[in-house]
mmCIF file of C-alpha atoms in Angstrom:
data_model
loop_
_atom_site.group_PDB
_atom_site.id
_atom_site.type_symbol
_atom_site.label_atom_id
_atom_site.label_comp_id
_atom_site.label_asym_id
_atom_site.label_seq_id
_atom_site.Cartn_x
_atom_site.Cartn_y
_atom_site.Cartn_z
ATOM 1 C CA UNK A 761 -6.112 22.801 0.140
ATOM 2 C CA UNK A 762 -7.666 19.644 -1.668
ATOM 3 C CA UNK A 763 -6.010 18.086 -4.469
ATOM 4 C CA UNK A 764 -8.638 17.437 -7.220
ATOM 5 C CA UNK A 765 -8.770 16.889 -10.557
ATOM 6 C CA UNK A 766 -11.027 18.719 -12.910
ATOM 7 C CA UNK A 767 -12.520 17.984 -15.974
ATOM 8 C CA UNK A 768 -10.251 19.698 -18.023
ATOM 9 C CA UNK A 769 -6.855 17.551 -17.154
ATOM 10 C CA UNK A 770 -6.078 14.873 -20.086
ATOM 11 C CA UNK A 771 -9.051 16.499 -21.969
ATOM 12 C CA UNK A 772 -7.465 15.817 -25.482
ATOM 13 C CA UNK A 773 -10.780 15.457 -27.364
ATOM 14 C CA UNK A 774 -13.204 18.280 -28.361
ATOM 15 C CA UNK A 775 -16.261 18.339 -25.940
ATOM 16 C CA UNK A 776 -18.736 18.231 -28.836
ATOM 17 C CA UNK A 777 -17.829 14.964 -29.565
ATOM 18 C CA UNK A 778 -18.625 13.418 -26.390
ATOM 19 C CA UNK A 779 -18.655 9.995 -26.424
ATOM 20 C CA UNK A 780 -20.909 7.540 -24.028
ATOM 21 C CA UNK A 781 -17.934 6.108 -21.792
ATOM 22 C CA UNK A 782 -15.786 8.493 -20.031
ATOM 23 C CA UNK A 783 -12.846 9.312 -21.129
ATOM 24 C CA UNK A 784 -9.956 6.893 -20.900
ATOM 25 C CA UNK A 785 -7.533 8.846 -18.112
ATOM 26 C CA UNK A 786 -10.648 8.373 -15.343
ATOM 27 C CA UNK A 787 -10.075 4.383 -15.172
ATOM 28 C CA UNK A 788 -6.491 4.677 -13.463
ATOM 29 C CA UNK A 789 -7.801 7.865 -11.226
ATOM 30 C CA UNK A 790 -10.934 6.211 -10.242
ATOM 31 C CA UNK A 791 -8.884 3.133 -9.395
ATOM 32 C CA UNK A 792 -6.620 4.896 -7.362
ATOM 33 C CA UNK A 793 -9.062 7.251 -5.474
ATOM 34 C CA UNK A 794 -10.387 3.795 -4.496
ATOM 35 C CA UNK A 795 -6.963 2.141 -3.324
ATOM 36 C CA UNK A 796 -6.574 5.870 -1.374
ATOM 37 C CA UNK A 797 -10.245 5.952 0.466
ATOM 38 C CA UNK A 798 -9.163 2.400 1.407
ATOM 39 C CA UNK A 799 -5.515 3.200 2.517
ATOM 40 C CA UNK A 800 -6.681 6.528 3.950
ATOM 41 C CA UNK A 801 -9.754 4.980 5.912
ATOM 42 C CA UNK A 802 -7.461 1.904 7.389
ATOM 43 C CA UNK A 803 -4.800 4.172 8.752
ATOM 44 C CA UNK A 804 -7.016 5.818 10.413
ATOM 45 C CA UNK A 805 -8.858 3.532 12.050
ATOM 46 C CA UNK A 806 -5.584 2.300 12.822
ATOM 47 C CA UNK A 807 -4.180 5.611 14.174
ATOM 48 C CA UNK A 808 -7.273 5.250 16.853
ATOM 49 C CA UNK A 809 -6.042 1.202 17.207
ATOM 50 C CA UNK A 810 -2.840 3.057 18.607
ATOM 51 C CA UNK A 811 -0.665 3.178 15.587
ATOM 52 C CA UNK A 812 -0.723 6.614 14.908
ATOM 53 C CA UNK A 813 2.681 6.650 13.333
ATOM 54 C CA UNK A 814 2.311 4.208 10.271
ATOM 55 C CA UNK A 815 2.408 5.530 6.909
ATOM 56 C CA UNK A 816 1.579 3.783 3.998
ATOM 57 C CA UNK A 817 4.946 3.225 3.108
ATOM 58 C CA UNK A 818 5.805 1.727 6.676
ATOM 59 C CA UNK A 819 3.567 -0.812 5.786
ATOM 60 C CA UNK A 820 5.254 -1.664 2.561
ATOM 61 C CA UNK A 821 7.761 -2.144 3.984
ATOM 62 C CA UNK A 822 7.322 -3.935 6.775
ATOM 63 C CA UNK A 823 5.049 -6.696 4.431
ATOM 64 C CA UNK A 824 8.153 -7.033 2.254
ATOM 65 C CA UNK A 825 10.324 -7.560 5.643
ATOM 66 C CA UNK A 826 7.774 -10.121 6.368
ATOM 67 C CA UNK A 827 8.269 -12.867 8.988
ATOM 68 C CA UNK A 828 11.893 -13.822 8.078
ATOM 69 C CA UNK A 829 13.339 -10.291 7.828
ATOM 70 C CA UNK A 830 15.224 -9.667 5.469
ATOM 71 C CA UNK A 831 18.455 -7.035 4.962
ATOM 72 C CA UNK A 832 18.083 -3.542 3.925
ATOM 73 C CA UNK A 833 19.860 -4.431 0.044
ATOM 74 C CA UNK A 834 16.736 -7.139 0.523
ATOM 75 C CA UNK A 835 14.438 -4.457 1.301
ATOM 76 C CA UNK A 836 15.786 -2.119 -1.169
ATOM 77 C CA UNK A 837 15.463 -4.210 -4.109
ATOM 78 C CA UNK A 838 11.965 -5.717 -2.967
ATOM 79 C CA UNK A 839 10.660 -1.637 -2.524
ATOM 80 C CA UNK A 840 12.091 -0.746 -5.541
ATOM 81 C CA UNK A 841 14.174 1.941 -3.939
ATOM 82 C CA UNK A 842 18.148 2.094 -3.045
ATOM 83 C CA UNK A 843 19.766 0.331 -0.048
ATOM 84 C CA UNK A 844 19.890 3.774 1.553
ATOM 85 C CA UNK A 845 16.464 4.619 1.139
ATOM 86 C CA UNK A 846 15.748 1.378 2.595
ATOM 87 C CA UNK A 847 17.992 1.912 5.327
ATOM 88 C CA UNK A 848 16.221 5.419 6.185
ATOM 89 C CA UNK A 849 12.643 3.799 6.245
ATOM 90 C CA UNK A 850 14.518 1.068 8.037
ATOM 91 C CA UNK A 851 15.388 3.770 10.703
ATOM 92 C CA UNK A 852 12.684 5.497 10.777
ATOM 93 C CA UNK A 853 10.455 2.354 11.601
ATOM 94 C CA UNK A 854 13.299 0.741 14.332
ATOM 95 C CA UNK A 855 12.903 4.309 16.299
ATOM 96 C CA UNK A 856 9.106 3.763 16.204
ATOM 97 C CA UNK A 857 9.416 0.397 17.826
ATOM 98 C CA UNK A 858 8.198 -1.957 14.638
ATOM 99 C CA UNK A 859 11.509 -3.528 13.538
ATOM 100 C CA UNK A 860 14.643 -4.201 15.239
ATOM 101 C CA UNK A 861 18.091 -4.989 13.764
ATOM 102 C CA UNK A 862 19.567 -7.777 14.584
ATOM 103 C CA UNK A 863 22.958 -10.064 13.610
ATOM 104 C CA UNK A 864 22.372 -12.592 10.683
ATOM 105 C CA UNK A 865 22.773 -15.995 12.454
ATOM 106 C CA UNK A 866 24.549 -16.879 9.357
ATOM 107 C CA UNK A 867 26.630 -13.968 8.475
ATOM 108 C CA UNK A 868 27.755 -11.911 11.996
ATOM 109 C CA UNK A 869 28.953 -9.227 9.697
ATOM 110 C CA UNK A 870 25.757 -8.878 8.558
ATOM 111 C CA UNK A 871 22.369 -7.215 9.914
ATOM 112 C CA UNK A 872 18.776 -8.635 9.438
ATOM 113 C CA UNK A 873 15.642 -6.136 10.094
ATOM 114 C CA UNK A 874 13.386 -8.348 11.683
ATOM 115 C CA UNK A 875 9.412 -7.027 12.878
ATOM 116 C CA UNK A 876 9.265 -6.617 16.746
ATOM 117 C CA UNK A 877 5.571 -7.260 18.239
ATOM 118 C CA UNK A 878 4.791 -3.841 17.634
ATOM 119 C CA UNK A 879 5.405 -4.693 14.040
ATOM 120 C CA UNK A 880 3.595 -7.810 14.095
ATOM 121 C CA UNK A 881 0.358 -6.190 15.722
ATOM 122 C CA UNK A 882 0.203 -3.410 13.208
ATOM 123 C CA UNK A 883 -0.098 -5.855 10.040
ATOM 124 C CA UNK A 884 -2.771 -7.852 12.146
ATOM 125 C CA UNK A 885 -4.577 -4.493 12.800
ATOM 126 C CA UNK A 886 -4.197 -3.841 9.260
ATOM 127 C CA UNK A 887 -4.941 -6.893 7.961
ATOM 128 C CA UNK A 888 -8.549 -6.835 10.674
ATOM 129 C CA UNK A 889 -9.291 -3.431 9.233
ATOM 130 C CA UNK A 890 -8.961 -4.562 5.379
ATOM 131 C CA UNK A 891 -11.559 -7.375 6.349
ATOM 132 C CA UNK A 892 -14.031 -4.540 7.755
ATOM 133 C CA UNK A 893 -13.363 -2.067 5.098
ATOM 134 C CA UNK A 894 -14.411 -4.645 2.447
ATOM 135 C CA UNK A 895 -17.689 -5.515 4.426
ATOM 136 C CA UNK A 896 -18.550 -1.876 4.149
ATOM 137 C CA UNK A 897 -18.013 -1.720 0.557
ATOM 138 C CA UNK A 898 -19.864 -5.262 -0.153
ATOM 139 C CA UNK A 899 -22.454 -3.456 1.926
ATOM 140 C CA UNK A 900 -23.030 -0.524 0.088
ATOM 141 C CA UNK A 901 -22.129 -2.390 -3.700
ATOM 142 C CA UNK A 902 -23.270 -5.739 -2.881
ATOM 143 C CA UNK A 903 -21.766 -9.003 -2.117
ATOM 144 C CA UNK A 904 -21.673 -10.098 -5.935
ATOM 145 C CA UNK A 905 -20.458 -7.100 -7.271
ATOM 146 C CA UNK A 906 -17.367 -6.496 -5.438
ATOM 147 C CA UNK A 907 -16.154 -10.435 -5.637
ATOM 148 C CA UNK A 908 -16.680 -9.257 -9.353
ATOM 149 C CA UNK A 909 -14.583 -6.417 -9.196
ATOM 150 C CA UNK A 910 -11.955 -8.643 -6.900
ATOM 151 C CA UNK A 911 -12.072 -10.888 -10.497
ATOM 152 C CA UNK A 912 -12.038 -8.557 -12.784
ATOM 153 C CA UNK A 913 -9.114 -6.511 -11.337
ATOM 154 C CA UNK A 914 -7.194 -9.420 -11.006
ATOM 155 C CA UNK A 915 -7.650 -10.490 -14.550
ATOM 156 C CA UNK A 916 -6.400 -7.566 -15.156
ATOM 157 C CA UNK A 917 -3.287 -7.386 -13.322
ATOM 158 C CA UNK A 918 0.103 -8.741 -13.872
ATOM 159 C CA UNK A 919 -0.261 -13.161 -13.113
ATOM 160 C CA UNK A 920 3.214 -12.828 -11.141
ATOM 161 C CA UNK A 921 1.484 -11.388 -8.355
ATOM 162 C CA UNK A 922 1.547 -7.934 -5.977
ATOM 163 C CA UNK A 923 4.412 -6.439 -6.191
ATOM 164 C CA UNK A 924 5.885 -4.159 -3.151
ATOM 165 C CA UNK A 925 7.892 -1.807 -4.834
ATOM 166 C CA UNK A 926 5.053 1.246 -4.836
ATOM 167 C CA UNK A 927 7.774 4.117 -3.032
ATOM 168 C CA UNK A 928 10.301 3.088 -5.796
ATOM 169 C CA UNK A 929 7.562 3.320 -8.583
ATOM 170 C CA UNK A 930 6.291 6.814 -7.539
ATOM 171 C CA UNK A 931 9.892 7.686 -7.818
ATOM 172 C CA UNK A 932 9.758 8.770 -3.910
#
């Protein structure tokens, strides 16, 4: 079954009084049936690249693991999520084979999840697959006009930067 929205969800006004821009509650779904074609389209292509297991979470989380690792409170609080929800995505991706726990050189008592090369070469996949993905849509909107949109939407957005914490904003 698909999961679409109609006309008639966050239809507050009377449709007599139509005005010429859309309604207000298309911006965010427009913006993220974009950000899911994209998401949806790269994990794809990078199920066939031999990563069949990633999920957009995984990748979350591994970019907020990043190249120094960090620990699952770390994780936790950069995903937005608890320690032991980090731990289970933590789990989850060490059985797959894209991070590995390991002792903190500074802290034996503690445990650092660190990317394997498994991990590594997923990101780079991912990062290869972004590059195409936004050829295709400067291809079909134009050069100009998504380097616009690139501008515009980060006007828009907050100055401190992306933020990781997507799973623990959903409320997942």
């Amino acid at each position: 079954m698909v999961n679409v929205v109609d006309e008639k969800v966050n239809q507050v006004v009377d449709p007599g009084n139509r005005v010429s821009d859309p309604p207000g509650f298309e911006l965010p779904l427009l913006l993220f049936a974009g950000f899911r074609s994209i998401i949806d389209r790269m994990h794809a292509e990078l199920a066939e690249q031999g990563h069949p297991d990633v999920r957009p979470a995984y990748g979350f989380a591994m970019q907020a693991i990043g190249r120094e690792g960090a620990t699952a409170s770390e994780l936790g609080r950069r995903l937005g999520v608890s320690k032991q929800a980090a731990g289970k995505t933590v789990d989850k991706l060490e059985q797959l084979g894209y991070v590995a726990r390991v002792d903190d050189p500074a802290d034996a008592r503690r445990k650092v999840v660190r990317l394997t090369a498994r991990g590594f070469d997923s990101l780079g996949r991912t990062a290869a697959i972004f590059e195409e993905l936004r050829k295709e849509w400067a291809a079909t909107l134009g050069v100009e006009r998504v380097r616009a949109l690139e501008t515009d939407l980060r006007t828009m957005a907050p100055s401190e930067g992306f933020r990781l914490d997507v799973a623990g904003w959903f409320g997942a």
